[in-house]
Coordinates of C-alpha atoms (C1' of nucleotides) in Angstrom, one line a residue:
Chain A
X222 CA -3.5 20.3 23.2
X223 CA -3.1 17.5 20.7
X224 CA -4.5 19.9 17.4
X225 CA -1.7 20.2 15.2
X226 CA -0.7 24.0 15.3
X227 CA -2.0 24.4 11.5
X228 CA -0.6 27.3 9.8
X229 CA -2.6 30.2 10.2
X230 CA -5.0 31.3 6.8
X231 CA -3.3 33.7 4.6
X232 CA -4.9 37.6 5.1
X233 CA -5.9 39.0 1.6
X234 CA -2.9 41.0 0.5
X235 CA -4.6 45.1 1.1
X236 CA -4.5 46.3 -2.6
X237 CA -5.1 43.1 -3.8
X238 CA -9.1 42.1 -4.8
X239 CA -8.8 38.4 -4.4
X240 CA -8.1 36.6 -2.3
X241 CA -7.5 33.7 -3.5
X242 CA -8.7 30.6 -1.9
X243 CA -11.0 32.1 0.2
X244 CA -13.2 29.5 0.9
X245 CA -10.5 27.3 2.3
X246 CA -9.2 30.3 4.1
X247 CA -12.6 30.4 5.5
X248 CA -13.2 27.2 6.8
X249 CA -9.9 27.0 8.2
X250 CA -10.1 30.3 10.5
X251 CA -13.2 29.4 11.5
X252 CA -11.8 25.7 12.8
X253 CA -9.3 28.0 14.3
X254 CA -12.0 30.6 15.9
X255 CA -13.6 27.5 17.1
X256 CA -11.5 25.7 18.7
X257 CA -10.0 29.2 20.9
X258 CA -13.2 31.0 21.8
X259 CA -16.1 28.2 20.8
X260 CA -18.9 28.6 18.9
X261 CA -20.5 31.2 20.0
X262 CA -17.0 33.5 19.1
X263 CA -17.9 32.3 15.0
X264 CA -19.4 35.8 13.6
X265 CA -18.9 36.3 10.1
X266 CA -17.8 39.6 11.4
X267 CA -14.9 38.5 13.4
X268 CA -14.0 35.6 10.6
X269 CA -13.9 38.1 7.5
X270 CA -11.5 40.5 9.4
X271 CA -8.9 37.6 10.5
X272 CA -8.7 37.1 6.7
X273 CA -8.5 41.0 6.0
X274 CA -11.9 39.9 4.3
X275 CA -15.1 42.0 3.9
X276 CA -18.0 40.2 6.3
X277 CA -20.2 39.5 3.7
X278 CA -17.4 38.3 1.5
X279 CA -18.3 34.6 2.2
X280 CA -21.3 34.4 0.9
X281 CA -19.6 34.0 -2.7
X282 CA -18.9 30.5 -1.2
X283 CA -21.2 29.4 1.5
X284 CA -25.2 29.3 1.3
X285 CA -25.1 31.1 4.4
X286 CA -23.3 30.7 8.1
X287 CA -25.1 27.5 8.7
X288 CA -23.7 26.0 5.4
X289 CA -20.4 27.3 7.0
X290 CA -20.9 25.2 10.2
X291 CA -21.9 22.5 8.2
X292 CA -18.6 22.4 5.8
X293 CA -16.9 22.4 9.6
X294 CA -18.8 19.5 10.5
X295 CA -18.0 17.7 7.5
X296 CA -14.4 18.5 8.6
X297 CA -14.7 17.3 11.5
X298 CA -16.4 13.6 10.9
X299 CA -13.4 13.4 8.2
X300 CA -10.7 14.0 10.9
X301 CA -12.4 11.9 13.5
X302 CA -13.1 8.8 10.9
X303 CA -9.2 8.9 10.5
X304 CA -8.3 9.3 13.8
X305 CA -11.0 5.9 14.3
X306 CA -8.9 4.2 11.5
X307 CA -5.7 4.8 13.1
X308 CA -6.1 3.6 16.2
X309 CA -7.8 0.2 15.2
X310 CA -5.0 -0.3 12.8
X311 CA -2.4 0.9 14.7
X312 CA -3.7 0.3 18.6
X313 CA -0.3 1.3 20.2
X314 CA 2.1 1.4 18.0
X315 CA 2.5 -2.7 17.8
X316 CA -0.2 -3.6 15.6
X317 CA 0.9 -7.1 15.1
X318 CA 0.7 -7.8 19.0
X319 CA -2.5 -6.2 19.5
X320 CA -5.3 -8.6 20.3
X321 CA -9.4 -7.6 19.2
X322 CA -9.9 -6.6 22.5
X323 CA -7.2 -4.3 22.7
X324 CA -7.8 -2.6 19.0
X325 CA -11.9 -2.5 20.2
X326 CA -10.1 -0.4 23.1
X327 CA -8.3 2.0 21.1
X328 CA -10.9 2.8 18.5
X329 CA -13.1 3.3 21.4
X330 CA -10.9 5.8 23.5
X331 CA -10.0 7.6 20.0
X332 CA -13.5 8.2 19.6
X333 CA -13.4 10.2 23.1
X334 CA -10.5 11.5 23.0
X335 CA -11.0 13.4 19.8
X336 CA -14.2 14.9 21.5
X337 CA -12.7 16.0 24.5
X338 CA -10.1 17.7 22.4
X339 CA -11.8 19.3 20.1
X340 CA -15.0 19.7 22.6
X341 CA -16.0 23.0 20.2
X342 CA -15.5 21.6 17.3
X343 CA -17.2 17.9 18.3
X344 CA -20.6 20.5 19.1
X345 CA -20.7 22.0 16.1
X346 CA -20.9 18.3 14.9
X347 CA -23.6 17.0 17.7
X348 CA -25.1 20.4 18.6
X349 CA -27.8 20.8 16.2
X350 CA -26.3 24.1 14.8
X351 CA -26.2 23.3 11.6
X352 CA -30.1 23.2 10.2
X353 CA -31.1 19.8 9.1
X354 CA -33.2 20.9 6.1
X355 CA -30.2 22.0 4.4
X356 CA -29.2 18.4 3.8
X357 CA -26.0 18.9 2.7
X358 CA -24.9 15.9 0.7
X359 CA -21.0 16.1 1.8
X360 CA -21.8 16.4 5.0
X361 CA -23.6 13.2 5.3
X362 CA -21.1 11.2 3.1
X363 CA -18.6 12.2 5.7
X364 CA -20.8 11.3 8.9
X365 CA -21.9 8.3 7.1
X366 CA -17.8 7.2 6.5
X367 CA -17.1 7.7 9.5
X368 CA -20.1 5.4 11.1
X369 CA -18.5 2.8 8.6
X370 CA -15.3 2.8 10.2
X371 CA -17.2 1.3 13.3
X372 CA -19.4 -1.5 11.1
X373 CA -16.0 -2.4 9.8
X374 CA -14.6 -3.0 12.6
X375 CA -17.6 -4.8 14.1
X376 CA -18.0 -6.4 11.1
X377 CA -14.1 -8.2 11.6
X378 CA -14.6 -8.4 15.2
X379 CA -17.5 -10.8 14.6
X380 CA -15.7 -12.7 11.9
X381 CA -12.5 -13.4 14.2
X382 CA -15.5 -15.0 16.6
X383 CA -14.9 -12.0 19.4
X384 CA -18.3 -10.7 19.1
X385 CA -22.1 -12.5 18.8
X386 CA -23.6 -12.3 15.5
X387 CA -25.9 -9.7 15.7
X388 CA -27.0 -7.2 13.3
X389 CA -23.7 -5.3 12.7
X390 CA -25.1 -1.9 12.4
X391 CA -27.6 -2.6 15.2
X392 CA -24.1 -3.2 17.3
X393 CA -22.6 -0.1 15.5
X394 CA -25.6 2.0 16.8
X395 CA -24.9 0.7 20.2
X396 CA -21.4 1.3 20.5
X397 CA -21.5 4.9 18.6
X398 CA -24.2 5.6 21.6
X399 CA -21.7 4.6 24.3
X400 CA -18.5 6.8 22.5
X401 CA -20.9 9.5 21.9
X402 CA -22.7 9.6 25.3
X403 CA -19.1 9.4 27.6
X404 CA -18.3 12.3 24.9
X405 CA -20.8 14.3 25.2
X406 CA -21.0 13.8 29.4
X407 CA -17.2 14.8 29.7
X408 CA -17.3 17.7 27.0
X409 CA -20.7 18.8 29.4
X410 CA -18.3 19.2 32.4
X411 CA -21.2 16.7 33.6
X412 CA -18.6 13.4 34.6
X413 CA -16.1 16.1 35.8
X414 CA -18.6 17.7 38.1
X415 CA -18.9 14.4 39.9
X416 CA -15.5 14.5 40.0
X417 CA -15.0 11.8 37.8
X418 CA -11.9 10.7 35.8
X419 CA -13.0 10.9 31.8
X420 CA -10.8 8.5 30.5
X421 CA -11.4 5.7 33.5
X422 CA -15.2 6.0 32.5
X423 CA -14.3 5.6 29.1
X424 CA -12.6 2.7 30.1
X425 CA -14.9 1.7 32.2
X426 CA -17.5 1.2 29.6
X427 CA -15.9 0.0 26.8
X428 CA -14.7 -3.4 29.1
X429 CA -18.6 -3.6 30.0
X430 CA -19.6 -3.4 26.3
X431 CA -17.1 -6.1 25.1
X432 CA -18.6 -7.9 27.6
X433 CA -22.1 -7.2 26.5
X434 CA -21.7 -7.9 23.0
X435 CA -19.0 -10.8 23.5
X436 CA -19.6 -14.0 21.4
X437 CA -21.5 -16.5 24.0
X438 CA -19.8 -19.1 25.5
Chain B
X1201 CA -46.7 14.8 22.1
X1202 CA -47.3 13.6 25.4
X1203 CA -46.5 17.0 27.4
X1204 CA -49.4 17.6 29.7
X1205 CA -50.8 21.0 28.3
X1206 CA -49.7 23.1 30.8
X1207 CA -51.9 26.1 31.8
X1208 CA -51.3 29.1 30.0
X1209 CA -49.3 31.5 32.1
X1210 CA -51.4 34.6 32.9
X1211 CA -50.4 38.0 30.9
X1212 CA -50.3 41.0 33.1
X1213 CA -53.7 43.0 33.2
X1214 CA -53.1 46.0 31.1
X1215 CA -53.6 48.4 33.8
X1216 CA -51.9 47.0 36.7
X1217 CA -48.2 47.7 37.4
X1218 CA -47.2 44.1 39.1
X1219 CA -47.8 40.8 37.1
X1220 CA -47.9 38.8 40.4
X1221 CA -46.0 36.1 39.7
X1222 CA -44.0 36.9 37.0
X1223 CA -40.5 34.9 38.0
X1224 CA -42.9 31.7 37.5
X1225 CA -44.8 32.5 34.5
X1226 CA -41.2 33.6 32.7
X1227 CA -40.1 30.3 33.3
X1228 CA -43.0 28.6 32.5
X1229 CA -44.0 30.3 28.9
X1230 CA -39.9 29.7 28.1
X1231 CA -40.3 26.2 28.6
X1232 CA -43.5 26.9 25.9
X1233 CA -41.6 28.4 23.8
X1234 CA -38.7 25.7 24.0
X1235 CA -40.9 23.2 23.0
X1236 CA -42.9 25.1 20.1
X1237 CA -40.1 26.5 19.0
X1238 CA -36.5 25.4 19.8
X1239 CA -34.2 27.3 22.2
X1240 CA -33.2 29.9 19.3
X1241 CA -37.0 30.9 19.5
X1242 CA -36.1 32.0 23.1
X1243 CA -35.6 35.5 23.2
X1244 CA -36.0 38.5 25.8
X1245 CA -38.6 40.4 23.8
X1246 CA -40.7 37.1 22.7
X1247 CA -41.3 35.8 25.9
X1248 CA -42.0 39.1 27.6
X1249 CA -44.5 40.5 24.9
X1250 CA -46.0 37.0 25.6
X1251 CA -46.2 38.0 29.3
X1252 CA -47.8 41.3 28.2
X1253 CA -44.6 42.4 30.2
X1254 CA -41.5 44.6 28.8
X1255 CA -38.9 42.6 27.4
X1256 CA -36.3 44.3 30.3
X1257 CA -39.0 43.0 33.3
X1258 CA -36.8 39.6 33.8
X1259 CA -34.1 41.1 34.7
X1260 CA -35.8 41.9 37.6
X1261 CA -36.0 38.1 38.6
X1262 CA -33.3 36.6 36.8
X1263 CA -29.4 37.4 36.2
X1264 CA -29.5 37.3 32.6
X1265 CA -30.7 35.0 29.7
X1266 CA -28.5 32.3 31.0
X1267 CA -29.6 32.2 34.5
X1268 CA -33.4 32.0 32.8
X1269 CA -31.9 29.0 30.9
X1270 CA -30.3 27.3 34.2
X1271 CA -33.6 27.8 35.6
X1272 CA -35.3 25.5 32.7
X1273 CA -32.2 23.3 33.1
X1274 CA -33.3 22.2 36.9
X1275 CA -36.9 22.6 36.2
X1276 CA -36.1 19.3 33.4
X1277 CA -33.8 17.6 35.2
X1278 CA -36.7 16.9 37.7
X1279 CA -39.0 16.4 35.9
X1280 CA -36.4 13.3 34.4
X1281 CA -35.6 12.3 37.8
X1282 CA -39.7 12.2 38.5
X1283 CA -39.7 10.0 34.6
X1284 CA -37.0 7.7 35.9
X1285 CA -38.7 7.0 39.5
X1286 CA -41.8 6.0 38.1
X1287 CA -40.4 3.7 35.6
X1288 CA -38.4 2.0 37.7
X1289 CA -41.3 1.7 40.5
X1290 CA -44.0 0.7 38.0
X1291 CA -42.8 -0.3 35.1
X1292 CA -45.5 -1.3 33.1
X1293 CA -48.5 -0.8 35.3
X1294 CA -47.3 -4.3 37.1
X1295 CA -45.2 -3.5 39.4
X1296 CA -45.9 -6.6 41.7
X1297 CA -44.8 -8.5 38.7
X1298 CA -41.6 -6.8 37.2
X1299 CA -38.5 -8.5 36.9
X1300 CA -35.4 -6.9 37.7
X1301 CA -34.4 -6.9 33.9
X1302 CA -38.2 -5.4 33.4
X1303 CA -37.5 -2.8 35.7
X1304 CA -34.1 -2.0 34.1
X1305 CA -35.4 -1.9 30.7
X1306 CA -38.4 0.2 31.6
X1307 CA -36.2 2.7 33.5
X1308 CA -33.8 3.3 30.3
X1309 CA -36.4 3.5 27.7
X1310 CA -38.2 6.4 30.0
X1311 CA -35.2 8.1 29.9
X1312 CA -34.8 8.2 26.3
X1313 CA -38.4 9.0 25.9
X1314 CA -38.1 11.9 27.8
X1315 CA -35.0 12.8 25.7
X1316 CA -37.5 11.9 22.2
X1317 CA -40.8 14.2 23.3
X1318 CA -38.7 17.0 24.9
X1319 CA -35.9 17.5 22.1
X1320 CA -35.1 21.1 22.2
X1321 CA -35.4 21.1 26.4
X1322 CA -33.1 18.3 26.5
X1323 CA -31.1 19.6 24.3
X1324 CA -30.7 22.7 26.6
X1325 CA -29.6 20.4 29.2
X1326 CA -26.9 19.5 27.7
X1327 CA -26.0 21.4 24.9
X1328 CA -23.4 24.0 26.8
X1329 CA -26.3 26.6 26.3
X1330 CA -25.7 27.6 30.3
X1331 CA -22.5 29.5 31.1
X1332 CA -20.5 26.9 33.1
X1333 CA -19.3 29.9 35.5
X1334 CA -22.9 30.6 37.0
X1335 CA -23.0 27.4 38.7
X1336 CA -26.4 27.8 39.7
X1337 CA -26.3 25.2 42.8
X1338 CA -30.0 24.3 42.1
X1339 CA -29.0 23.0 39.1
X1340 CA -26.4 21.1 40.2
X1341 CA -28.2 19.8 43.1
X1342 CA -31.0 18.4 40.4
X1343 CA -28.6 17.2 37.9
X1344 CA -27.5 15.5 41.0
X1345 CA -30.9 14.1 42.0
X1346 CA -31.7 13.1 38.5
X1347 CA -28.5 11.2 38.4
X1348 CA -28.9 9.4 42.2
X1349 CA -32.0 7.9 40.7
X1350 CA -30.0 6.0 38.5
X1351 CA -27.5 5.1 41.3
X1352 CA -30.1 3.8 43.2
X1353 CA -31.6 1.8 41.2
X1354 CA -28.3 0.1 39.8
X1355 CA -27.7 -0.4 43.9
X1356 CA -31.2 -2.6 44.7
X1357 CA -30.2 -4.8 41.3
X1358 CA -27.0 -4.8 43.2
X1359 CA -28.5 -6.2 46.4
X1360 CA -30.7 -8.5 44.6
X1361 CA -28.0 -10.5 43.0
X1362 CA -28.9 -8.9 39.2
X1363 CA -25.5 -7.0 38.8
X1364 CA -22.0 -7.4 38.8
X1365 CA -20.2 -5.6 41.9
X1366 CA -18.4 -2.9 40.4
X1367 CA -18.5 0.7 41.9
X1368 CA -22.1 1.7 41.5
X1369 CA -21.0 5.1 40.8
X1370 CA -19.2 3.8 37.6
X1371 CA -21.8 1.4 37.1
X1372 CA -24.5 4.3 37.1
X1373 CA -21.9 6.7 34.6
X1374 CA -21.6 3.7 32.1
X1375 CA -25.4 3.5 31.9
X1376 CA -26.0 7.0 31.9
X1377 CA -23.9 7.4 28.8
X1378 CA -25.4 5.1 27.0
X1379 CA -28.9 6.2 27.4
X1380 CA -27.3 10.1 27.2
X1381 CA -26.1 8.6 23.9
X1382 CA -29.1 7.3 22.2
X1383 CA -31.0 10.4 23.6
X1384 CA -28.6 12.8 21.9
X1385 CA -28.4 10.8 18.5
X1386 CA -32.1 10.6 18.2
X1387 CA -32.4 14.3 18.7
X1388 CA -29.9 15.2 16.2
X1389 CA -31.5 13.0 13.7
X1390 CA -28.5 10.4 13.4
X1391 CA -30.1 7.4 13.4
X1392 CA -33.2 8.9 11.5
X1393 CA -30.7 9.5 8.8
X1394 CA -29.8 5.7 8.9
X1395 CA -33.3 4.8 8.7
X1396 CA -33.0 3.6 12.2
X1397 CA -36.4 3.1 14.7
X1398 CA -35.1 4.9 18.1
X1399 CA -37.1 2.7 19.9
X1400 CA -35.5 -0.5 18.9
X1401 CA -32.2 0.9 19.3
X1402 CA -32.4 1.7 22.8
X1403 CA -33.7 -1.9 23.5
X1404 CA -30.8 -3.2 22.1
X1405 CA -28.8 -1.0 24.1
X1406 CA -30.3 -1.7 26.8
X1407 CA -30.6 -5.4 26.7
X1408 CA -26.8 -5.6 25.6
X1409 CA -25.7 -3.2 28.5
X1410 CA -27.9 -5.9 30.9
X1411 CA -25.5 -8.5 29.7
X1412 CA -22.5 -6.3 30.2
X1413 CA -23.1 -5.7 33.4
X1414 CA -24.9 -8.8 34.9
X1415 CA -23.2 -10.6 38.0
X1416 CA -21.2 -13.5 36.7
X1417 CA -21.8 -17.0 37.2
Chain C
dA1106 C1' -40.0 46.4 45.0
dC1107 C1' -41.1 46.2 40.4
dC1108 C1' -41.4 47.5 35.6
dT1109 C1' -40.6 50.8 31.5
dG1110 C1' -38.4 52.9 27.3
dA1111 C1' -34.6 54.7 25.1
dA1112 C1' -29.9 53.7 24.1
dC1113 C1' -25.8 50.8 23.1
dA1114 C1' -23.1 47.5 21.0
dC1115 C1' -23.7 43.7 18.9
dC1116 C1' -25.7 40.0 15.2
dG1117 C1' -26.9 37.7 10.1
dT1118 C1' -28.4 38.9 5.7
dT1119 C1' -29.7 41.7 1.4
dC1120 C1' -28.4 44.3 -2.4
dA1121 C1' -26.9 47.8 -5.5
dA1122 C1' -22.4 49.1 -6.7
dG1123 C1' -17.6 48.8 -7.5
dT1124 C1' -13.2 46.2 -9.8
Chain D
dA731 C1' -16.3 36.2 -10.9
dC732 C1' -15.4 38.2 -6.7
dC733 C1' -15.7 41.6 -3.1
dT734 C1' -17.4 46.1 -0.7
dG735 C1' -20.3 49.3 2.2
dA736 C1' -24.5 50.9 3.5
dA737 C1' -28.9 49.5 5.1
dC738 C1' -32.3 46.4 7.5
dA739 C1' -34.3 43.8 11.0
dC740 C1' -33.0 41.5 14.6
dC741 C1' -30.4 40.4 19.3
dG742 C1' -29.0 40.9 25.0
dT743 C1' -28.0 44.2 28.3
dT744 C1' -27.6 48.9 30.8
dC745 C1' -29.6 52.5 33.1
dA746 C1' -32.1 56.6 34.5
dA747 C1' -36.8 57.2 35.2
dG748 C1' -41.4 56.2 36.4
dT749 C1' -45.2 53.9 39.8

DNA sequence: ACCTGAACACCGTTCAAGT
DNA sequence: ACCTGAACACCGTTCAAGT
């Protein structure tokens, strides 16, 4: 458990109409629903009680329940671009000893790691839950920001002459697909069925793509 | 499109009590309807009536919805192990002529292909839509074939020089999560939404996981 | 052995009505 | 502007009953 135990959404006081912030109240009990039974457990039902909150209450803020999802999704790419930021700025603590392999490391097992913590949450991101004809605007601002964090960090990794000068997104695409696949096998039970360690595959695989996209000679 | 079109699975004849073979044709018109219509299409009552059968009848051959969904699980995780078998044995048609790398590459891209023309199957696959508990062990025993495909293969380039000696088991995990990862990314649109051509990423991949993992010297 | 039909406890969503 | 409560059209699953 490495979620910070955020304090739980206010209930609407009973004689009182309004809630208040609802919408925030919202999105943060259905994080919160998330994260303890899954996805599945998210019924407007079940969220609109927690908050002492009519179940058709939210739809004075969201679209519907898949604009919900999506606002959690645009959560989560925010959390999970500044968890990618953090650990290439700050690999373990000693930023000014940390050499591009070991900050290419970091970023790499942050990615994973925040996946395999919030495995729920990372679904609702990945899962295809949210409908894609909805579009919304936010949430691909958020997914796109995130992505960035990893050209960045390309981009720098191929300017201190670590990595070979290919396309930087084209290595970006390539590197998101490692992160994301190891993710998405571990949060499967997939690796564990094997019996396999998730962090020594993610290891594993982020030394054999610095090799593979390592400046030649 | 390039799924075969499958035979229509026979509705029960009005009349007659017994559909025959109704365990098959249940799991045969859910894969129909995965494909026409994504898994949320998939419900009791649509596939019976499609059956001409009551939507209670699969209960009669299956545990519940879930064990119906394992069911489709195995059924594409052999067809992908089938897929990956005849890339890697004849990869373009050629196969007196393929190079290792040619192999390799042919073997990936099939994978992802599979992943591209069966979205919403894969998508059951993976997606956490079976109930981890059931543990159906003819699932696990295809997930397991479909993997040992991959094993094996990584083991001949082994043999023949092409590949680093590292565990072939991690070897095999590192390559399946990248090729898990394009998959997944193309199906959710991700690299659609970066105006991305799936096909080009997954060479790249590819060709850069080649390099990561070729013998050294 | 195999299938049916009614019943049950759930869903998301709509809409007129209340404050 | 914000929320409610009843109503609607869906679900998966159960179970006694039919053939």
């Amino acid at each position: 458990m490495a979620t910070a135990a955020s304090p739980r959404p206010r209930r609407k006081r009973p004689g009182r109409y309004h809630h208040g912030d609802l919408r925030h109240a919202l999105l943060q009990e259905t994080l919160r629903v998330i994260q303890t039974q899954g996805v599945e457990g998210v019924t407007l039902r079940a969220v609109g009680e927690r908050l002492g909150v009519s179940r058709t209450a939210l739809y004075r803020h969201f679209a519907d329940k898949s604009a919900l999802l999506a606002a959690v999704c645009s959560e989560g790419f925010r959390t999970l671009r500044l968890a990618l930021l953090d650990a290439w700025g700050d690999p373990e603590g000693r930023p000014e000893r940390a050499s591009a392999a070991a900050r290419f490391e970091a970023m790499g097992l942050a990615y994973v790691r925040f996946a395999v913590e919030h495995p729920s949450h990372y679904r609702v991101m990945f899962g295809g839950f949210v409908k894609r004809d909805v579009a919304d605007p936010a949430l691909a601002h958020e997914a796109g920001g995130a992505f960035q964090a990893l050209v960045d960090a390309i981009v720098e990794l191929q300017r201190s002459g670590a990595v070979r000068g290919d396309d930087a997104l084209q290595l970006a695409r390539f590197i998101w697909s490692v992160v994301h696949g190891v993710a998405m096998l571990a949060i499967d039970g997939q690796l564990e069925r094997q019996g396999a360690n998730v962090g020594e595959v993610a290891r594993f695989a982020i030394e054999r793509v610095r090799t593979g996209i390592a400046a030649e000679g």
